[in-house]
Short mmCIF file of C-alpha atoms and ligand atoms in Angstrom, two decimals:
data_model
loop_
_atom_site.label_atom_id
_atom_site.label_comp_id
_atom_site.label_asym_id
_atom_site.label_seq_id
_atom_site.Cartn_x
_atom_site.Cartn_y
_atom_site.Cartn_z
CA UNK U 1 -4.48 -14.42 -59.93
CA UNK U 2 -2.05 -16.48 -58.20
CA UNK U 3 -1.96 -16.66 -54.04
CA UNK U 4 1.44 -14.70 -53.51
CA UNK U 5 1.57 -15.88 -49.97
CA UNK U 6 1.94 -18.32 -48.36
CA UNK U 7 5.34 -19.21 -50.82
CA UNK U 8 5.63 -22.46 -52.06
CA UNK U 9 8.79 -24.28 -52.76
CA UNK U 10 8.16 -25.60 -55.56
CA UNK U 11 9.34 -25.09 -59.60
CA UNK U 12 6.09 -24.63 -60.95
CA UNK U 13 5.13 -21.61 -58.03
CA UNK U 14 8.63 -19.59 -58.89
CA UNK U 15 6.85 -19.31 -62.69
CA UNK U 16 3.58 -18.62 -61.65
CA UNK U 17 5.26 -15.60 -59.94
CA UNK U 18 6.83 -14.85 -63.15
CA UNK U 19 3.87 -14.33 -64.69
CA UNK U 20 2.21 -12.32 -62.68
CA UNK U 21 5.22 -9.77 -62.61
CA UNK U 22 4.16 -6.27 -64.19
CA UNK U 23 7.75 -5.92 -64.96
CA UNK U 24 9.40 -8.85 -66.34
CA UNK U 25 9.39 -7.71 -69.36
CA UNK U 26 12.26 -5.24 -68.33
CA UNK U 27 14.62 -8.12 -68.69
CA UNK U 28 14.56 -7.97 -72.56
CA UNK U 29 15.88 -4.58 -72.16
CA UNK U 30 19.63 -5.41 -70.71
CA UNK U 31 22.41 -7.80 -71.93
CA UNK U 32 22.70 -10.79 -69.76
CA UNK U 33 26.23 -12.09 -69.79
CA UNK U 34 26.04 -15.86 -71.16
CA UNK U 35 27.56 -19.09 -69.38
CA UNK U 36 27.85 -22.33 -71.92
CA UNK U 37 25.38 -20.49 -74.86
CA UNK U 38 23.25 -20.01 -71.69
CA UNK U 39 21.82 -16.63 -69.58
CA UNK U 40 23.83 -16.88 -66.32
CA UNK U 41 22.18 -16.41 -62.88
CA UNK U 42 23.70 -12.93 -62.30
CA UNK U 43 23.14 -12.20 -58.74
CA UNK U 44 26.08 -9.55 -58.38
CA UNK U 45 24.05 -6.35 -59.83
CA UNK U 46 24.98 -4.80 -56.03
CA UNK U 47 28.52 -4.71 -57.49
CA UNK U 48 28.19 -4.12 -61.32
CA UNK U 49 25.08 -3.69 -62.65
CA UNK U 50 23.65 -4.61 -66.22
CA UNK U 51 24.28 -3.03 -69.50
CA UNK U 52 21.00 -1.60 -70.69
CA UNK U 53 20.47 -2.61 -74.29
CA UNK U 54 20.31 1.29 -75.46
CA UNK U 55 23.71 2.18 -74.42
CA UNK U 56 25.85 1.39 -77.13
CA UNK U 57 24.06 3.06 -79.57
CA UNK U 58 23.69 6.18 -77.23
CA UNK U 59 27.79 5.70 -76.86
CA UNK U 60 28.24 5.63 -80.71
CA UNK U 61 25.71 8.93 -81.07
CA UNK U 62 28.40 10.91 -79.32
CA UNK U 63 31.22 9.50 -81.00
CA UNK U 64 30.04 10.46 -84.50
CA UNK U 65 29.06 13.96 -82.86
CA UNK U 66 32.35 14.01 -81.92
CA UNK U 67 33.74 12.91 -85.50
CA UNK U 68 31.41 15.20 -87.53
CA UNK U 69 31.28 17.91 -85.50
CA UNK U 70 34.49 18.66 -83.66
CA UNK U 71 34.03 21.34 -81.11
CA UNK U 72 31.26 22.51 -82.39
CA UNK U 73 29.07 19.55 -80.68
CA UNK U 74 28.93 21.67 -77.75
CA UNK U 75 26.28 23.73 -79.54
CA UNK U 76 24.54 21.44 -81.91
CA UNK U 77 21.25 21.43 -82.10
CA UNK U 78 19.72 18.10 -80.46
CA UNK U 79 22.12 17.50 -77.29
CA UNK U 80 24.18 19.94 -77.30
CA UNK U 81 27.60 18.70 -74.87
CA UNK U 82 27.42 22.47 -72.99
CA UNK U 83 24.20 21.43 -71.76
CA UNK U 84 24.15 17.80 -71.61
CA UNK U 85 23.97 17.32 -68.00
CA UNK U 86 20.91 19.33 -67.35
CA UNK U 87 18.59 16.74 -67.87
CA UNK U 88 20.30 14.84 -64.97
CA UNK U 89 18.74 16.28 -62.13
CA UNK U 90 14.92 15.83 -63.01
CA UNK U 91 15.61 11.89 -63.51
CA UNK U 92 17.90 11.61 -60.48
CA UNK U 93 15.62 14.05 -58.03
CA UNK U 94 13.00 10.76 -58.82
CA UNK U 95 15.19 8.58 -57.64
CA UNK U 96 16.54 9.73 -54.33
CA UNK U 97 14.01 11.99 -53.30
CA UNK U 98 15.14 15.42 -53.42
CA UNK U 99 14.23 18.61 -55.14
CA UNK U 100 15.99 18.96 -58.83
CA UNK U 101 17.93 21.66 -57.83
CA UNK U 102 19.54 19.31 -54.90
CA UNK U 103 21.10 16.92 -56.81
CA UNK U 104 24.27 16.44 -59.96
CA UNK U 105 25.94 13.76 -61.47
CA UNK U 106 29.87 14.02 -61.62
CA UNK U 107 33.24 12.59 -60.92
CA UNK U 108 32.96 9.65 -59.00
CA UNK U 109 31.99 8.29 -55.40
CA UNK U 110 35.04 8.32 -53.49
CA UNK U 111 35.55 11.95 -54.71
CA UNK U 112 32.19 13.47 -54.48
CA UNK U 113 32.96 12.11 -50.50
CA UNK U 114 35.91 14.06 -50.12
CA UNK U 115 34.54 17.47 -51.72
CA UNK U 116 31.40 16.94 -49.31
CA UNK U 117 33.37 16.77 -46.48
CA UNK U 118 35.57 19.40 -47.43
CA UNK U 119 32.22 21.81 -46.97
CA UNK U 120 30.57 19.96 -44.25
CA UNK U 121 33.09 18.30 -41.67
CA UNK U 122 34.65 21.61 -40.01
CA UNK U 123 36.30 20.21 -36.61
CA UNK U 124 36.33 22.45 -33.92
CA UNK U 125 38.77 21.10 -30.65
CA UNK U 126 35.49 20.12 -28.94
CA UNK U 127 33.54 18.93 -31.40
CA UNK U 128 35.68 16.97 -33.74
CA UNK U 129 34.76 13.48 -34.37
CA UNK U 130 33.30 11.26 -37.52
CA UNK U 131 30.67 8.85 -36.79
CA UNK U 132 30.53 5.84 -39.20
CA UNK U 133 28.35 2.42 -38.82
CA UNK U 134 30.67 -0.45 -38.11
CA UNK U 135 32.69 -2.01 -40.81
CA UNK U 136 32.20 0.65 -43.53
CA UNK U 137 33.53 0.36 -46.92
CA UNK U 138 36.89 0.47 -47.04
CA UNK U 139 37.06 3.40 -49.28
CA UNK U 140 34.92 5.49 -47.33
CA UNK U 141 36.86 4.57 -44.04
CA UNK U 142 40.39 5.99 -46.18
CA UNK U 143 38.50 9.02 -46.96
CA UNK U 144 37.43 9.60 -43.64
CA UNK U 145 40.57 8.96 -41.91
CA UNK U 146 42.64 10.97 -44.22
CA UNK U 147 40.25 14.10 -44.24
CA UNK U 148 41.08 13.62 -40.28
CA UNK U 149 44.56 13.85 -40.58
CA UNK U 150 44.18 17.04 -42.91
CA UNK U 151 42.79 18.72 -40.53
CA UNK U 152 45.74 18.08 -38.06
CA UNK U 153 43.62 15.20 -35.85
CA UNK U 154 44.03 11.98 -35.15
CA UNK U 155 42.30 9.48 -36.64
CA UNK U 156 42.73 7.26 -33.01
CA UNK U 157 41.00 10.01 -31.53
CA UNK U 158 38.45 11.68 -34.21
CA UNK U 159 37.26 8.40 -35.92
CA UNK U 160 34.38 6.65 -34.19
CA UNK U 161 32.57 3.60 -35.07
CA UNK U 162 28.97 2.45 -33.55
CA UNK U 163 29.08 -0.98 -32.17
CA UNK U 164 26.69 -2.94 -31.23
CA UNK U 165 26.29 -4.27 -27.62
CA UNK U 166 26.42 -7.91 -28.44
CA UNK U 167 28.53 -9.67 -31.02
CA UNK U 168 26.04 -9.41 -33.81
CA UNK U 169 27.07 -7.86 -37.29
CA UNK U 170 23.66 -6.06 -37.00
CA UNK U 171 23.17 -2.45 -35.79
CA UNK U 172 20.23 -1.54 -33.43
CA UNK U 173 18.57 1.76 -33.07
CA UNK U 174 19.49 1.47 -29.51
CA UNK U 175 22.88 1.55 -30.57
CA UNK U 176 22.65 4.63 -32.35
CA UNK U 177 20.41 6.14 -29.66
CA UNK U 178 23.84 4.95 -27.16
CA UNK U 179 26.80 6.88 -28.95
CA UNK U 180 24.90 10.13 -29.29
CA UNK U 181 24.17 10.00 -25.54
CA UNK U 182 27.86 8.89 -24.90
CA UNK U 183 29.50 11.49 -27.62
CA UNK U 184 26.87 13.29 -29.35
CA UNK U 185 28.54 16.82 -28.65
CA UNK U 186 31.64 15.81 -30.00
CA UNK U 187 30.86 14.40 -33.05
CA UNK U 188 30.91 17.10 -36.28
CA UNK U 189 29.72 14.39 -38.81
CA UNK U 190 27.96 11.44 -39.24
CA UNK U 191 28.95 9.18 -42.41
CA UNK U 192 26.87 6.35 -42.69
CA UNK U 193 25.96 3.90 -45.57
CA UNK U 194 22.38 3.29 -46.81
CA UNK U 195 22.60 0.13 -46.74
CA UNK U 196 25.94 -1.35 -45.80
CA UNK U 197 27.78 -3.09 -48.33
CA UNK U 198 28.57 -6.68 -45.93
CA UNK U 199 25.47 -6.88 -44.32
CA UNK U 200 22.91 -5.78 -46.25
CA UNK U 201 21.93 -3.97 -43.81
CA UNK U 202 19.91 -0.76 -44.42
CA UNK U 203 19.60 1.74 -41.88
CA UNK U 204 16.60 4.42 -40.71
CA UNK U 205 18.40 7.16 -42.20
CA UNK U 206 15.40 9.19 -41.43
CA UNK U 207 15.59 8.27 -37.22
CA UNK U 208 19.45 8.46 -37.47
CA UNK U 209 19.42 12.29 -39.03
CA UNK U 210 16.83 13.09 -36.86
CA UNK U 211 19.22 11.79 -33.92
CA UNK U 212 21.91 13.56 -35.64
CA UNK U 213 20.22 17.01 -35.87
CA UNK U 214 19.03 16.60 -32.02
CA UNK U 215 22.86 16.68 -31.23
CA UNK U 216 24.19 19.47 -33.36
CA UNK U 217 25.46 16.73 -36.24
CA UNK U 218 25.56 16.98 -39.63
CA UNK U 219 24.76 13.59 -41.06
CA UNK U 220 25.86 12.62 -45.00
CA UNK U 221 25.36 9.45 -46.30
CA UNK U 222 26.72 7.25 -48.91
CA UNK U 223 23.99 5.87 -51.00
CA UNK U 224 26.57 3.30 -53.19
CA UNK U 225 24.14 -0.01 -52.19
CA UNK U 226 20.88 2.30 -51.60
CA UNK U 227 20.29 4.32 -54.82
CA UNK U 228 17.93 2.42 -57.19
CA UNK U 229 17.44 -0.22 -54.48
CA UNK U 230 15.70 1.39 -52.12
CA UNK U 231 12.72 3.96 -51.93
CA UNK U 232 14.58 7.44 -50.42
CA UNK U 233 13.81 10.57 -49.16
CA UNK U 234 16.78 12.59 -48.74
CA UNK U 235 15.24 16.22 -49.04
CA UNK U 236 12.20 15.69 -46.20
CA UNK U 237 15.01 13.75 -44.04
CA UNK U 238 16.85 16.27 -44.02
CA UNK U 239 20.41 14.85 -44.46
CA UNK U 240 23.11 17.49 -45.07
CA UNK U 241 24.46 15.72 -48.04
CA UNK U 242 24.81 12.27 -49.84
CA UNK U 243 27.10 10.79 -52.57
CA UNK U 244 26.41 7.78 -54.89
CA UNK U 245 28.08 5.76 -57.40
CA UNK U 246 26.23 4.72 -60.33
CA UNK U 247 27.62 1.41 -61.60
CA UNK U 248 26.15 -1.10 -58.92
CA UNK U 249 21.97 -0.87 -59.06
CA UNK U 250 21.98 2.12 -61.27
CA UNK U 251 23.15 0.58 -64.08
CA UNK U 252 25.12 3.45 -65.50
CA UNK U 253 28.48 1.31 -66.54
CA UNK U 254 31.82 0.84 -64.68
CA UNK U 255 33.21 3.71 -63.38
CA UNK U 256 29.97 5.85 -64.09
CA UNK U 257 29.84 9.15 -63.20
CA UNK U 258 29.04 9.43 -59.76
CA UNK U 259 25.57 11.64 -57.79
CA UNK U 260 25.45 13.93 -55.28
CA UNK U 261 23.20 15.42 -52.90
CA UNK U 262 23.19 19.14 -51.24
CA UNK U 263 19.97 20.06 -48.99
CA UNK U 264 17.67 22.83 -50.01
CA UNK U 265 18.82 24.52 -46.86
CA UNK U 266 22.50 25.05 -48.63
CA UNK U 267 21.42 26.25 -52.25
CA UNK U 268 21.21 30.16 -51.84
CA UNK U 269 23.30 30.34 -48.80
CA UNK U 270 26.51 28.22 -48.31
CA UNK U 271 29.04 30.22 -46.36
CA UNK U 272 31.68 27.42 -45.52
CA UNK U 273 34.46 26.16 -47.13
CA UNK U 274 34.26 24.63 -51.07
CA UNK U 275 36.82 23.43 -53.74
CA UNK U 276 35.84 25.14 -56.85
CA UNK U 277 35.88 25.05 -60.76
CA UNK U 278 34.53 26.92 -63.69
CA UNK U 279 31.66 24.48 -64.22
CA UNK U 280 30.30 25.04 -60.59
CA UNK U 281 30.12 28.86 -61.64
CA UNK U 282 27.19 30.72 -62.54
CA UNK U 283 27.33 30.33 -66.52
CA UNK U 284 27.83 34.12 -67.44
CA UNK U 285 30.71 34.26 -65.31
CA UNK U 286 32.31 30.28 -66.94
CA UNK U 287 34.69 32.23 -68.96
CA UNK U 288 35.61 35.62 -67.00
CA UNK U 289 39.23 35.61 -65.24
CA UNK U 290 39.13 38.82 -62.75
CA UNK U 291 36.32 37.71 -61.40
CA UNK U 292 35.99 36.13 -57.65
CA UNK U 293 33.86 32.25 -57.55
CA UNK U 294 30.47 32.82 -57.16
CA UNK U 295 28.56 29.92 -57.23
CA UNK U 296 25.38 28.92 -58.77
CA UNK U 297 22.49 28.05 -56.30
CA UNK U 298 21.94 24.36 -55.22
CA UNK U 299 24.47 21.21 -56.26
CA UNK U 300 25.19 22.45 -59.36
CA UNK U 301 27.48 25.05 -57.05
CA UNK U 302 29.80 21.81 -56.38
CA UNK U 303 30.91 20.71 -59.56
CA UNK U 304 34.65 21.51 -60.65
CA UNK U 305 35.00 20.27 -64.40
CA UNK U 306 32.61 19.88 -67.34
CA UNK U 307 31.07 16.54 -67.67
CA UNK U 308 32.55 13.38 -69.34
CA UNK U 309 30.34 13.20 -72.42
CA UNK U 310 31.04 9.52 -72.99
CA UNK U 311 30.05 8.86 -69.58
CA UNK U 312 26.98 10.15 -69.14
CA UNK U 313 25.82 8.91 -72.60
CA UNK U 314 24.68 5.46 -70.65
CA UNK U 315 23.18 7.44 -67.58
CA UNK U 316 20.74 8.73 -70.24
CA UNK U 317 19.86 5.62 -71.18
CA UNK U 318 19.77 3.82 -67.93
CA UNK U 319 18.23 6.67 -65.53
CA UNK U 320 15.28 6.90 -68.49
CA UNK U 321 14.28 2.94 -67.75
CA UNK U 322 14.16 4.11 -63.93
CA UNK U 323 11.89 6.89 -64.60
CA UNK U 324 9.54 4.98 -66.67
CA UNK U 325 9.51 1.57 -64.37
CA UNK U 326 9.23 3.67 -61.11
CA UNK U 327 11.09 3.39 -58.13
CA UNK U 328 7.76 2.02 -56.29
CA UNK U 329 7.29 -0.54 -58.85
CA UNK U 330 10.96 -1.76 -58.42
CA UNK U 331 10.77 -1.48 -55.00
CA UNK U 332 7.81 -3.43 -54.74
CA UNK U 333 9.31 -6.15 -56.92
CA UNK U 334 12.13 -6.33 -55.21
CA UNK U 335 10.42 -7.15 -51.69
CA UNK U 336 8.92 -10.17 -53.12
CA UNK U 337 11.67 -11.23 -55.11
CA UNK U 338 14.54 -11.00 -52.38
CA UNK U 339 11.67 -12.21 -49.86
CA UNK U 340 11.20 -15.49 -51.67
CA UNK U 341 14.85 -16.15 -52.20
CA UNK U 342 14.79 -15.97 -48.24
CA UNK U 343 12.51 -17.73 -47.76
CA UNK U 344 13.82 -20.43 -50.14
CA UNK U 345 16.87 -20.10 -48.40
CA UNK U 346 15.65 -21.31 -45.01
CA UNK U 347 13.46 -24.34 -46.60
CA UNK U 348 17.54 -25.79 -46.74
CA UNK U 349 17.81 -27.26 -43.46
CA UNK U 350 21.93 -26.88 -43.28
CA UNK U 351 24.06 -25.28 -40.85
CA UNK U 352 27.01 -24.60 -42.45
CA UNK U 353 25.57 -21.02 -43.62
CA UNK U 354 23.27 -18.37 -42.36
CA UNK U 355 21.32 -15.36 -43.78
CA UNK U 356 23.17 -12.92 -41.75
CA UNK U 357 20.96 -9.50 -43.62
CA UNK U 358 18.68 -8.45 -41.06
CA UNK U 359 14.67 -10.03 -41.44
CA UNK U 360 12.71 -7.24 -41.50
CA UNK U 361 12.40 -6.19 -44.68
CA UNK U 362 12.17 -2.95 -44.40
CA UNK U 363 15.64 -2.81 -43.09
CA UNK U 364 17.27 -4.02 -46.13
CA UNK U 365 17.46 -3.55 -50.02
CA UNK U 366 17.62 -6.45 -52.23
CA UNK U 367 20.53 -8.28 -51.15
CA UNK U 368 21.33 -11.23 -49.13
CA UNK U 369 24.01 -11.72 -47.59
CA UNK U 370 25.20 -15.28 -46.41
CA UNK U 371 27.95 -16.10 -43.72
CA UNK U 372 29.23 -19.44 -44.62
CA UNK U 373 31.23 -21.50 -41.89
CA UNK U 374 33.75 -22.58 -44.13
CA UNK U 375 34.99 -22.66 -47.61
CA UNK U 376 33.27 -19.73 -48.54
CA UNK U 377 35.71 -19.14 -51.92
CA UNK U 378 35.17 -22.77 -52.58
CA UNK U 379 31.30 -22.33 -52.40
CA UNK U 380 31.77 -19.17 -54.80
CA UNK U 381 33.60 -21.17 -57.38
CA UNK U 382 31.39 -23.91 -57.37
CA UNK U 383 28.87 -21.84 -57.97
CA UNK U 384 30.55 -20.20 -60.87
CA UNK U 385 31.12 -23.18 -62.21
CA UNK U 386 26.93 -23.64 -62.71
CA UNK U 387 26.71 -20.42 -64.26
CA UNK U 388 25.91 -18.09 -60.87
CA UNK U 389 27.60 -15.05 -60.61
CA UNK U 390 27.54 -13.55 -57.47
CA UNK U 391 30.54 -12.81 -55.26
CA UNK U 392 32.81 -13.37 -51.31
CA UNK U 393 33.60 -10.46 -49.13
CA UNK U 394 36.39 -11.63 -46.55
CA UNK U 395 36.18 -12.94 -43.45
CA UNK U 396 33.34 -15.25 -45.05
CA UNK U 397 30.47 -13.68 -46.97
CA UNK U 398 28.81 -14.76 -49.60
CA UNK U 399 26.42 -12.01 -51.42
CA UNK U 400 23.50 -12.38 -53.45
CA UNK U 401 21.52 -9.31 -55.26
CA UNK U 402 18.64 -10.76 -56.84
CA UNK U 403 17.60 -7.13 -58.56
CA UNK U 404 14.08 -6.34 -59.69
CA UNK U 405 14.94 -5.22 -63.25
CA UNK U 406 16.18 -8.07 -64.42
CA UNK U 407 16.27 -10.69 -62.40
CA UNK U 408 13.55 -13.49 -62.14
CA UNK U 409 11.44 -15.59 -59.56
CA UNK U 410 12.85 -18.62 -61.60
CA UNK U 411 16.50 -17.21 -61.29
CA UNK U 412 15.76 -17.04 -57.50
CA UNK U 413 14.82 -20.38 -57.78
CA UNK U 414 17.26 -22.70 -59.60
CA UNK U 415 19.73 -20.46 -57.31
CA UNK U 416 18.58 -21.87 -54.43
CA UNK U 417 18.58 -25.64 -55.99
CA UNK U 418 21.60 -25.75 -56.72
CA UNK U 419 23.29 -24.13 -53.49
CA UNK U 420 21.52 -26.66 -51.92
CA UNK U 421 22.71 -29.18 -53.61
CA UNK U 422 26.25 -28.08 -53.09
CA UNK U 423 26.03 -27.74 -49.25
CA UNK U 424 24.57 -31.63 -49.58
CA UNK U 425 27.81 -32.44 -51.01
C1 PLP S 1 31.17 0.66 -54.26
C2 PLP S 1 31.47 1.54 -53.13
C3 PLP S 1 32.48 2.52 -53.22
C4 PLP S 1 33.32 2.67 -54.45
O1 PLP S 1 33.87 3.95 -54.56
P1 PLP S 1 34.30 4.60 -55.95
O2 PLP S 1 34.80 5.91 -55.56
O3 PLP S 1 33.10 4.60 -56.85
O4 PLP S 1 35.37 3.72 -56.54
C5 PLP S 1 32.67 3.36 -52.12
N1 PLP S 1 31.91 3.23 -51.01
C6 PLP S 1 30.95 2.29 -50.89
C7 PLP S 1 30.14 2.19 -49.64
C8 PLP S 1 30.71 1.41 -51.94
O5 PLP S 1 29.77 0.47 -51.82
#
């Protein structure tokens, strides 16, 4: 057995730690995209993650249902399509850390946000405002703002974010602590990322519910950089609700089908507002037309349309390897993997870039995220050009997402040889 720590700079350490990882063997299992006949260094798994090698043939399976069977696939024997999302929430409920019953896959992120704030953000004229992390996603910030304006507010007014005190793009818990004591009566929800997609930042979503249930809040978070990066555990939290997309760590393909997340404390008794479909009805009452909605108990009350077949085909697939590697595995992985990339990182004495993802590793997932002075797209390119794939948020951010499934020590490695290198230039 190798001496993990203290990390060594050197070639020959990065495979040592290779070979003493219980899951490297995972990396067989995906398709890595190819630079020059080569494997490139893909780094940008927090955007689009890997194709798992099972997919296509899982695709194909319900194509030839589809061609052999017509219709009648929703009742064949093996996976029948009427029931093909069933076996969603036992895999997901492992992965976020909820109850089976709290969690479905459908539509997509963005969506799942607005039908989750359609039930939980309910404005009153003194409590009225949404609480978001500075900088959010831009998608989540539209959503936000326009669910203000249908309600008849202002966004100027009803849209909050927390700051922190000095310039830093890193939020404190004394932040947080500072806007509920400023505004905590007059905020109705709190949207927050996991981890936020700039930064890398991820947040104590346990402290900040906590804070948020202390004030009368109900708290919802959006999981898009956190789910199959980070260990959660939405249901003991206590979060109202949360929404995920399943392309970036999850694997699932581009434009997956998305998650969501309904607490226990909603499944049997949900009296406020919902946008309904036949597929969130109990299933005796699917097909019946004089009847009134009555939904069935737990997420499964919020979906609207039956699944996209085609879709979920690769969540089968994917979700499965998650399941049988463990989120603690990964998790554990990750910590050492993204850990030596740091501490690569600062070996290169340079100060034309800093690791601007907060230290502690406990408040982040896998990614780093690195604020170059200058030439950031340049940097990028350059990078390209030596088979890296990783990718530049504006103003000046460069993000790397060394993740535990199928990335390497080695990866981490030559990565940080040849950024070197190009800040030398
Ligand atoms: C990736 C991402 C999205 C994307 O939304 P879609 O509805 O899946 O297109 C939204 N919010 C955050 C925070 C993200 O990271």
């Amino acid at each position: 057995m190798i001496n993990i720590k203290p990390f060594q700079s050197n070639e020959t350490f990065a495979l040592e730690l290779d070979a003493h990882d219980p899951l490297s063997h995972y990396r067989k299992q995906f398709l890595i995209p190819k630079f020059q006949n080569e494997e490139a260094i893909y780094f940008c798994g927090n955007s689009l993650g890997l194709q798992p090698k099972g997919v296509k043939e899982a695709i194909d399976g319900e194509l030839s249902k589809w061609e052999k069977l017509g219709v009648e696939a929703h009742f064949e024997k093996e996976k029948p399509w009427y029931s093909y999302h069933e076996i969603f929430p036992d895999m997901v409920s492992k992965i976020v850390g909820s109850k089976p019953h709290e969690v479905v896959l459908m539509n997509s992120l963005t969506v799942n946000l607005h039908l989750m704030m359609t039930s939980f953000y309910n404005p009153t004229p003194k409590r009225h405002k949404i609480l978001m992390e500075q900088n959010p996603f831009p998608s989540d910030y539209y959503a936000v703002e326009t669910q203000i304006r249908y309600h008849g507010l202002d966004p100027e007014k009803s849209l909050m974010t927390a700051k922190p005190k000095s310039n830093s793009p890193i939020l404190l818990m004394e932040d947080w602590e500072e806007v509920f004591k400023d505004q905590g009566e007059e905020i109705a929800l709190v949207l927050i990322g996991g981890v936020n997609y700039y930064t890398g930042q991820g947040f104590d979503i346990e402290r900040i519910s906590r804070l948020a249930k202390q004030y009368g809040c109900k708290i919802g978070i959006d999981l898009a950089h956190a789910a199959g990066n980070l260990i959660l555990q939405l249901h003991d939290w206590e979060v109202d609700f949360a929404v995920w997309c399943q392309y970036k760590y999850l694997n699932c393909g581009p434009g997956a089908v998305g998650g969501a997340f309904v607490h226990e404390q909603y499944a049997e008794h949900f009296n406020g507002p919902r946008l309904a479909g036949w597929w969130g009805a109990l299933p005796d009452k699917r097909f019946q037309i004089s009847s009134s909605f009555k939904p069935q108990p737990g997420a499964n009350g919020w979906q609207i349309s039956n699944p996209p077949i085609f879709s979920m085909a690769p969540c089968r697939v994917s979700l499965n390897l998650f399941n049988e590697a463990g989120m603690e595995n990964l998790r554990e992985k990750s910590l050492l993997l993204t850990g030596y990339l740091e501490f690569l990182l600062n070996e290169i004495s340079n100060s034309d870039f800093s690791i601007i993802t907060p230290k502690n590793p406990e408040e982040r997932g896998c990614q780093l995220s690195l604020h170059i002075k200058e030439k950031g797209k340049e940097v990028i390119s350059n990078l390209k050009s030596q088979g890296i794939i990783c990718d530049f948020r504006e103003p000046g951010c460069i993000r790397i997402a060394p993740v535990p499934f199928y990335n390497s020590f080695h990866e981490a490695w030559r990565f940080s040889e040849i950024f070197k290198n190009l800040l030398e230039k």
